[in-house]
PDB file of C-alpha atoms in Angstrom:
ATOM      1  CA  MET A   1       1.215  47.888  17.982  1.00 92.00           C
ATOM      2  CA  ALA A   2       0.179  44.664  18.214  1.00 98.00           C
ATOM      3  CA  THR A   3       1.401  42.175  21.016  1.00 98.00           C
ATOM      4  CA  TYR A   4       1.040  38.980  18.952  1.00 98.00           C
ATOM      5  CA  VAL A   5       1.659  35.222  20.779  1.00 99.00           C
ATOM      6  CA  LEU A   6       2.421  32.566  18.283  1.00 99.00           C
ATOM      7  CA  VAL A   7       2.198  28.871  19.478  1.00 99.00           C
ATOM      8  CA  HIS A   8       3.042  26.198  16.994  1.00 98.00           C
ATOM      9  CA  GLY A   9       1.648  22.892  16.217  1.00 98.00           C
ATOM     10  CA  GLY A  10       3.036  19.289  15.931  1.00 98.00           C
ATOM     11  CA  GLY A  11       6.466  18.170  16.291  1.00 98.00           C
ATOM     12  CA  HIS A  12       7.670  22.342  16.316  1.00 98.00           C
ATOM     13  CA  GLY A  13       9.145  24.584  18.437  1.00 98.00           C
ATOM     14  CA  GLY A  14       9.032  28.288  18.147  1.00 98.00           C
ATOM     15  CA  TRP A  15      12.068  28.703  16.088  1.00 98.00           C
ATOM     16  CA  CYS A  16       9.277  27.231  13.038  1.00 98.00           C
ATOM     17  CA  TYR A  17       7.431  31.158  13.216  1.00 98.00           C
ATOM     18  CA  GLN A  18      11.036  33.060  12.896  1.00 98.00           C
ATOM     19  CA  PRO A  19      10.555  33.913   9.169  1.00 98.00           C
ATOM     20  CA  VAL A  20       6.478  35.729  10.545  1.00 98.00           C
ATOM     21  CA  ALA A  21       8.491  37.052  13.046  1.00 98.00           C
ATOM     22  CA  ARG A  22      11.072  38.873  11.902  1.00 98.00           C
ATOM     23  CA  LEU A  23       8.360  40.629   9.190  1.00 98.00           C
ATOM     24  CA  LEU A  24       6.205  41.371  12.418  1.00 98.00           C
ATOM     25  CA  ARG A  25       9.216  42.964  14.299  1.00 98.00           C
ATOM     26  CA  ALA A  26      10.324  45.132  11.799  1.00 98.00           C
ATOM     27  CA  ALA A  27       6.408  46.593  11.384  1.00 97.00           C
ATOM     28  CA  GLY A  28       6.777  47.557  14.821  1.00 97.00           C
ATOM     29  CA  HIS A  29       4.832  44.588  16.631  1.00 98.00           C
ATOM     30  CA  GLU A  30       5.341  43.081  19.979  1.00 98.00           C
ATOM     31  CA  VAL A  31       5.832  39.013  18.731  1.00 98.00           C
ATOM     32  CA  HIS A  32       6.483  35.608  21.177  1.00 98.00           C
ATOM     33  CA  ALA A  33       6.635  32.071  19.883  1.00 98.00           C
ATOM     34  CA  PRO A  34       7.544  29.780  22.924  1.00 98.00           C
ATOM     35  CA  THR A  35       8.125  26.427  22.272  1.00 98.00           C
ATOM     36  CA  LEU A  36       5.611  24.272  24.311  1.00 98.00           C
ATOM     37  CA  THR A  37       6.946  21.568  27.206  1.00 98.00           C
ATOM     38  CA  GLY A  38       8.849  18.336  25.515  1.00 98.00           C
ATOM     39  CA  VAL A  39       9.532  19.721  21.802  1.00 98.00           C
ATOM     40  CA  GLY A  40      11.747  21.519  20.132  1.00 98.00           C
ATOM     41  CA  GLU A  41      14.575  22.659  22.811  1.00 98.00           C
ATOM     42  CA  ARG A  42      12.528  21.734  25.476  1.00 98.00           C
ATOM     43  CA  SER A  43      12.234  18.234  23.847  1.00 97.00           C
ATOM     44  CA  HIS A  44      14.845  17.287  27.003  1.00 97.00           C
ATOM     45  CA  LEU A  45      11.252  17.135  29.220  1.00 97.00           C
ATOM     46  CA  ALA A  46       9.160  14.737  26.723  1.00 97.00           C
ATOM     47  CA  SER A  47       7.920  12.619  30.086  1.00 96.00           C
ATOM     48  CA  PRO A  48       4.461  10.697  30.632  1.00 96.00           C
ATOM     49  CA  THR A  49       2.703  14.270  32.060  1.00 96.00           C
ATOM     50  CA  VAL A  50       3.004  16.285  28.683  1.00 98.00           C
ATOM     51  CA  ASP A  51      -0.139  16.408  27.277  1.00 98.00           C
ATOM     52  CA  LEU A  52      -3.073  19.072  26.200  1.00 98.00           C
ATOM     53  CA  GLU A  53      -3.264  20.892  29.247  1.00 98.00           C
ATOM     54  CA  LEU A  54       0.175  21.191  30.079  1.00 98.00           C
ATOM     55  CA  HIS A  55       0.409  22.403  27.224  1.00 98.00           C
ATOM     56  CA  ILE A  56      -2.070  24.690  27.848  1.00 98.00           C
ATOM     57  CA  GLN A  57      -0.664  26.017  31.004  1.00 98.00           C
ATOM     58  CA  ASP A  58       2.790  26.818  28.862  1.00 98.00           C
ATOM     59  CA  VAL A  59       1.310  30.179  27.134  1.00 98.00           C
ATOM     60  CA  VAL A  60      -1.125  30.823  29.582  1.00 98.00           C
ATOM     61  CA  ALA A  61       1.959  31.344  31.673  1.00 98.00           C
ATOM     62  CA  VAL A  62       3.836  32.606  29.209  1.00 98.00           C
ATOM     63  CA  LEU A  63       0.550  35.478  29.395  1.00 98.00           C
ATOM     64  CA  HIS A  64       1.091  36.088  32.733  1.00 98.00           C
ATOM     65  CA  TYR A  65       4.904  36.071  33.436  1.00 98.00           C
ATOM     66  CA  GLU A  66       4.794  38.772  30.475  1.00 98.00           C
ATOM     67  CA  ASP A  67       1.875  40.686  31.853  1.00 98.00           C
ATOM     68  CA  LEU A  68       0.441  40.413  27.550  1.00 98.00           C
ATOM     69  CA  ARG A  69      -3.214  41.570  27.097  1.00 98.00           C
ATOM     70  CA  ASP A  70      -4.457  42.173  24.002  1.00 98.00           C
ATOM     71  CA  VAL A  71      -2.693  39.488  22.374  1.00 98.00           C
ATOM     72  CA  ILE A  72      -3.183  38.285  19.411  1.00 98.00           C
ATOM     73  CA  LEU A  73      -3.525  34.348  20.478  1.00 98.00           C
ATOM     74  CA  VAL A  74      -2.178  32.240  16.846  1.00 99.00           C
ATOM     75  CA  GLY A  75      -2.793  28.693  16.572  1.00 98.00           C
ATOM     76  CA  HIS A  76      -0.547  26.315  13.599  1.00 98.00           C
ATOM     77  CA  SER A  77      -2.494  22.842  13.808  1.00 97.00           C
ATOM     78  CA  TYR A  78      -2.081  21.134  16.585  1.00 98.00           C
ATOM     79  CA  GLY A  79      -1.781  24.599  18.370  1.00 98.00           C
ATOM     80  CA  GLY A  80      -5.467  25.648  17.394  1.00 98.00           C
ATOM     81  CA  MET A  81      -6.354  22.784  20.124  1.00 98.00           C
ATOM     82  CA  VAL A  82      -3.795  25.122  22.989  1.00 98.00           C
ATOM     83  CA  ILE A  83      -4.721  28.733  21.739  1.00 98.00           C
ATOM     84  CA  THR A  84      -8.961  27.136  22.340  1.00 98.00           C
ATOM     85  CA  GLY A  85      -7.749  26.037  25.419  1.00 98.00           C
ATOM     86  CA  VAL A  86      -5.820  29.568  26.415  1.00 98.00           C
ATOM     87  CA  ALA A  87      -8.539  31.606  25.859  1.00 98.00           C
ATOM     88  CA  ASP A  88     -10.790  29.339  28.086  1.00 98.00           C
ATOM     89  CA  ARG A  89      -8.522  30.116  30.770  1.00 98.00           C
ATOM     90  CA  ALA A  90      -6.951  33.288  29.849  1.00 98.00           C
ATOM     91  CA  ALA A  91      -9.908  35.404  28.125  1.00 98.00           C
ATOM     92  CA  ASP A  92      -9.198  38.291  29.455  1.00 98.00           C
ATOM     93  CA  ARG A  93      -6.410  38.711  27.708  1.00 98.00           C
ATOM     94  CA  VAL A  94      -6.965  37.482  24.499  1.00 98.00           C
ATOM     95  CA  GLY A  95      -8.005  40.027  22.085  1.00 98.00           C
ATOM     96  CA  ARG A  96      -8.319  37.579  19.196  1.00 98.00           C
ATOM     97  CA  LEU A  97      -7.954  34.300  18.272  1.00 98.00           C
ATOM     98  CA  VAL A  98      -6.119  33.342  14.752  1.00 98.00           C
ATOM     99  CA  TYR A  99      -6.738  29.743  13.426  1.00 98.00           C
ATOM    100  CA  LEU A 100      -3.743  28.982  11.160  1.00 98.00           C
ATOM    101  CA  ASP A 101      -4.267  26.373   9.006  1.00 98.00           C
ATOM    102  CA  ALA A 102      -5.341  25.031  12.780  1.00 98.00           C
ATOM    103  CA  ALA A 103      -8.065  22.543  14.694  1.00 97.00           C
ATOM    104  CA  ASN A 104     -10.954  24.043  15.636  1.00 97.00           C
ATOM    105  CA  PRO A 105     -12.182  22.060  18.553  1.00 97.00           C
ATOM    106  CA  VAL A 106     -15.111  22.506  21.198  1.00 97.00           C
ATOM    107  CA  ASN A 107     -15.758  21.067  24.552  1.00 98.00           C
ATOM    108  CA  GLY A 108     -14.241  17.555  25.142  1.00 98.00           C
ATOM    109  CA  GLN A 109     -12.689  17.241  21.706  1.00 98.00           C
ATOM    110  CA  SER A 110      -9.104  15.966  21.512  1.00 98.00           C
ATOM    111  CA  LEU A 111      -7.457  16.357  17.920  1.00 97.00           C
ATOM    112  CA  LEU A 112      -8.542  13.202  17.101  1.00 96.00           C
ATOM    113  CA  ASP A 113     -11.630  13.651  17.406  1.00 96.00           C
ATOM    114  CA  VAL A 114     -10.744  17.085  14.974  1.00 95.00           C
ATOM    115  CA  ALA A 115      -8.433  15.201  12.382  1.00 92.00           C
ATOM    116  CA  GLY A 116      -8.209  11.804  13.120  1.00 83.00           C
ATOM    117  CA  PRO A 117      -7.315   9.717  10.054  1.00 89.00           C
ATOM    118  CA  ILE A 118      -4.632  12.223   9.820  1.00 88.00           C
ATOM    119  CA  ILE A 119      -2.699  11.629  13.148  1.00 90.00           C
ATOM    120  CA  GLU A 120      -3.838   8.207  13.742  1.00 92.00           C
ATOM    121  CA  ALA A 121      -1.993   7.670  10.786  1.00 92.00           C
ATOM    122  CA  THR A 122       1.127   8.869  12.626  1.00 92.00           C
ATOM    123  CA  ARG A 123       0.892   6.068  15.474  1.00 95.00           C
ATOM    124  CA  PRO A 124       2.398   2.987  13.683  1.00 94.00           C
ATOM    125  CA  HIS A 125       5.354   5.325  13.132  1.00 92.00           C
ATOM    126  CA  GLY A 126       6.333   6.316  16.523  1.00 95.00           C
ATOM    127  CA  GLN A 127       7.812   4.299  19.337  1.00 96.00           C
ATOM    128  CA  VAL A 128       8.407   4.869  22.947  1.00 96.00           C
ATOM    129  CA  VAL A 129      11.343   6.918  24.369  1.00 94.00           C
ATOM    130  CA  ASP A 130      12.302   6.959  28.367  1.00 92.00           C
ATOM    131  CA  GLY A 131       7.914   5.937  28.499  1.00 95.00           C
ATOM    132  CA  VAL A 132       6.986   8.239  26.649  1.00 96.00           C
ATOM    133  CA  GLU A 133       5.163   7.393  23.262  1.00 97.00           C
ATOM    134  CA  LEU A 134       6.195   9.923  20.442  1.00 97.00           C
ATOM    135  CA  VAL A 135       5.579  10.355  17.473  1.00 97.00           C
ATOM    136  CA  LEU A 136       6.246  12.717  13.857  1.00 96.00           C
ATOM    137  CA  LEU A 137       9.573  11.284  14.446  1.00 95.00           C
ATOM    138  CA  PRO A 138      12.319  13.382  12.942  1.00 94.00           C
ATOM    139  CA  ALA A 139      13.461  12.191   9.717  1.00 95.00           C
ATOM    140  CA  PRO A 140      15.560  13.686   6.854  1.00 96.00           C
ATOM    141  CA  GLY A 141      13.030  15.229   4.238  1.00 96.00           C
ATOM    142  CA  ALA A 142      10.422  15.253   7.239  1.00 96.00           C
ATOM    143  CA  GLY A 143       8.881  18.407   6.431  1.00 97.00           C
ATOM    144  CA  ALA A 144       7.258  17.454   3.497  1.00 96.00           C
ATOM    145  CA  PHE A 145       4.911  15.553   5.282  1.00 95.00           C
ATOM    146  CA  TYR A 146       4.121  19.466   6.074  1.00 96.00           C
ATOM    147  CA  GLY A 147       3.752  20.441   2.546  1.00 96.00           C
ATOM    148  CA  VAL A 148       7.320  21.691   2.553  1.00 97.00           C
ATOM    149  CA  THR A 149       9.016  21.291  -1.085  1.00 97.00           C
ATOM    150  CA  ASP A 150      11.583  23.884  -0.964  1.00 97.00           C
ATOM    151  CA  PRO A 151      14.973  22.321  -0.219  1.00 98.00           C
ATOM    152  CA  ALA A 152      16.642  24.800   2.260  1.00 98.00           C
ATOM    153  CA  ASP A 153      13.250  24.864   4.033  1.00 98.00           C
ATOM    154  CA  LEU A 154      13.372  21.165   3.692  1.00 98.00           C
ATOM    155  CA  ALA A 155      17.370  21.068   5.724  1.00 98.00           C
ATOM    156  CA  TRP A 156      16.240  23.961   7.853  1.00 98.00           C
ATOM    157  CA  MET A 157      13.593  21.896   9.474  1.00 98.00           C
ATOM    158  CA  ASP A 158      15.565  18.728   9.228  1.00 97.00           C
ATOM    159  CA  ASP A 159      17.909  20.137  12.097  1.00 97.00           C
ATOM    160  CA  ARG A 160      15.094  21.118  14.415  1.00 98.00           C
ATOM    161  CA  LEU A 161      12.123  18.682  13.918  1.00 98.00           C
ATOM    162  CA  THR A 162      11.770  16.361  17.239  1.00 98.00           C
ATOM    163  CA  GLY A 163       9.284  13.772  18.177  1.00 97.00           C
ATOM    164  CA  HIS A 164       5.653  15.002  19.572  1.00 98.00           C
ATOM    165  CA  PRO A 165       3.840  13.342  22.825  1.00 98.00           C
ATOM    166  CA  TRP A 166       1.075  11.305  22.016  1.00 98.00           C
ATOM    167  CA  ARG A 167      -0.978  12.238  24.411  1.00 97.00           C
ATOM    168  CA  CYS A 168      -1.154  15.685  23.195  1.00 98.00           C
ATOM    169  CA  PHE A 169      -3.297  14.186  20.784  1.00 98.00           C
ATOM    170  CA  GLU A 170      -6.135  11.701  22.257  1.00 97.00           C
ATOM    171  CA  GLN A 171      -6.351  14.203  25.357  1.00 98.00           C
ATOM    172  CA  PRO A 172      -9.769  15.794  24.938  1.00 98.00           C
ATOM    173  CA  LEU A 173     -10.398  19.691  25.916  1.00 98.00           C
ATOM    174  CA  THR A 174     -11.884  20.919  28.699  1.00 98.00           C
ATOM    175  CA  LEU A 175     -13.601  24.085  28.368  1.00 98.00           C
ATOM    176  CA  THR A 176     -14.661  25.617  31.420  1.00 97.00           C
ATOM    177  CA  ASN A 177     -15.468  29.835  30.237  1.00 97.00           C
ATOM    178  CA  GLU A 178     -17.124  29.050  27.191  1.00 97.00           C
ATOM    179  CA  GLU A 179     -19.037  32.597  26.922  1.00 97.00           C
ATOM    180  CA  ALA A 180     -16.314  34.368  27.505  1.00 98.00           C
ATOM    181  CA  LEU A 181     -14.510  32.350  24.681  1.00 98.00           C
ATOM    182  CA  TRP A 182     -16.189  32.322  22.168  1.00 97.00           C
ATOM    183  CA  ALA A 183     -16.441  36.075  22.128  1.00 98.00           C
ATOM    184  CA  ILE A 184     -13.749  36.802  20.956  1.00 98.00           C
ATOM    185  CA  PRO A 185     -13.355  37.401  17.817  1.00 98.00           C
ATOM    186  CA  GLN A 186     -12.432  34.134  15.757  1.00 98.00           C
ATOM    187  CA  TYR A 187     -10.055  34.579  12.816  1.00 98.00           C
ATOM    188  CA  HIS A 188      -8.923  32.139   9.371  1.00 98.00           C
ATOM    189  CA  ILE A 189      -6.118  31.444   7.705  1.00 98.00           C
ATOM    190  CA  VAL A 190      -5.700  28.286   5.763  1.00 97.00           C
ATOM    191  CA  CYS A 191      -4.337  27.076   2.897  1.00 96.00           C
ATOM    192  CA  THR A 192      -6.326  25.855  -0.198  1.00 93.00           C
ATOM    193  CA  SER A 193      -5.514  22.290  -0.133  1.00 88.00           C
ATOM    194  CA  THR A 194      -7.643  22.254   3.757  1.00 89.00           C
ATOM    195  CA  LEU A 195     -10.330  24.757   3.168  1.00 88.00           C
ATOM    196  CA  ALA A 196     -12.510  21.508   1.902  1.00 85.00           C
ATOM    197  CA  THR A 197     -11.970  19.196   4.715  1.00 86.00           C
ATOM    198  CA  ARG A 198     -12.834  21.995   7.485  1.00 90.00           C
ATOM    199  CA  ASP A 199     -16.489  23.094   9.065  1.00 89.00           C
ATOM    200  CA  ALA A 200     -18.090  24.973   5.739  1.00 91.00           C
ATOM    201  CA  GLU A 201     -21.027  26.840   7.817  1.00 93.00           C
ATOM    202  CA  LEU A 202     -17.665  27.826  10.176  1.00 94.00           C
ATOM    203  CA  MET A 203     -15.845  28.973   6.946  1.00 93.00           C
ATOM    204  CA  GLU A 204     -19.081  30.747   5.348  1.00 93.00           C
ATOM    205  CA  THR A 205     -19.966  32.905   9.277  1.00 94.00           C
ATOM    206  CA  ALA A 206     -15.965  33.580   8.721  1.00 94.00           C
ATOM    207  CA  HIS A 207     -15.537  34.428   5.115  1.00 94.00           C
ATOM    208  CA  ALA A 208     -19.243  36.789   5.498  1.00 95.00           C
ATOM    209  CA  ALA A 209     -17.523  38.601   8.929  1.00 94.00           C
ATOM    210  CA  GLY A 210     -14.550  39.450   6.889  1.00 94.00           C
ATOM    211  CA  ARG A 211     -11.879  36.610   8.701  1.00 96.00           C
ATOM    212  CA  LEU A 212     -10.942  34.230   6.538  1.00 97.00           C
ATOM    213  CA  TRP A 213      -7.571  34.753   4.666  1.00 97.00           C
ATOM    214  CA  GLU A 214      -6.617  31.294   1.626  1.00 97.00           C
ATOM    215  CA  ILE A 215      -3.733  30.833   1.356  1.00 97.00           C
ATOM    216  CA  ASP A 216      -2.598  28.298  -1.796  1.00 97.00           C
ATOM    217  CA  THR A 217       0.587  26.591   0.336  1.00 97.00           C
ATOM    218  CA  GLY A 218       1.365  23.301   2.048  1.00 95.00           C
ATOM    219  CA  HIS A 219       0.191  23.196   6.033  1.00 96.00           C
ATOM    220  CA  ASP A 220       3.644  25.048   7.322  1.00 98.00           C
ATOM    221  CA  LEU A 221       2.566  27.978   5.488  1.00 98.00           C
ATOM    222  CA  MET A 222       4.295  30.402   7.783  1.00 98.00           C
ATOM    223  CA  ILE A 223       7.735  28.702   6.658  1.00 98.00           C
ATOM    224  CA  THR A 224       6.425  28.544   3.059  1.00 98.00           C
ATOM    225  CA  GLU A 225       4.620  31.719   2.518  1.00 98.00           C
ATOM    226  CA  PRO A 226       5.733  33.940   5.717  1.00 98.00           C
ATOM    227  CA  ARG A 227       5.112  37.103   4.025  1.00 98.00           C
ATOM    228  CA  ALA A 228       1.673  36.471   2.693  1.00 98.00           C
ATOM    229  CA  VAL A 229       1.158  34.675   6.734  1.00 98.00           C
ATOM    230  CA  ALA A 230       2.236  38.229   7.948  1.00 98.00           C
ATOM    231  CA  ASP A 231       0.129  39.712   5.729  1.00 98.00           C
ATOM    232  CA  ALA A 232      -3.465  38.449   6.992  1.00 98.00           C
ATOM    233  CA  LEU A 233      -2.138  38.660  10.892  1.00 98.00           C
ATOM    234  CA  HIS A 234      -1.436  42.514   9.649  1.00 97.00           C
ATOM    235  CA  GLU A 235      -5.206  43.249   8.885  1.00 97.00           C
ATOM    236  CA  VAL A 236      -6.127  40.757  11.335  1.00 98.00           C
ATOM    237  CA  ALA A 237      -4.648  44.044  13.841  1.00 96.00           C
ATOM    238  CA  ALA A 238      -5.725  46.261  12.031  1.00 92.00           C
ATOM    239  CA  VAL A 239      -9.880  45.300  11.818  1.00 81.00           C
TER     240      VAL A 239
END
């Protein structure tokens, strides 16, 4: 049995992993899908203090208080920023890192550095609410921005997507334990549509090591192709 901690991306919450989590649990695995502060069911906690570092602390706390070890730590999209920071802070608790169509940052980079044009494009459509600049604001059919096309999935997302504090996207990632961090095996599950935009050397290295899976679907692949994602995560656990 493996232990998975699934970290969501911007504007989402742990809810987005429900289809994948059901499949992993049915196979006997332990699954945690925490929601980061200020989004999802924790959107009422949005404040000017919510940033990348706080989100890293959110997940480090889950590992500590649930006493989780040898975790398969998965991050989707912005969640790639978070899991990299978590593995830096709690390397002794992380057995594998999985980047699920995610940002692949290095020390000193923000999400703006990693995916600038896409992220910058969201800012003009945001708004300040109670002193917090929020982007990725929900709207009918907003799931289409994440590559979701099924009407039922879009309706499900309409009820759950929330705005995301902009500060999270512009704060640089600070790494202090890089030797231990980069010793953790890394795996990549990517969408065909985003593969060409990724670091070619990183992808080639992952492919050569048998640590790259490609799924031909939209960016929210945990919603659009949960079976394919769960199968890939099963394979990661079996390595």
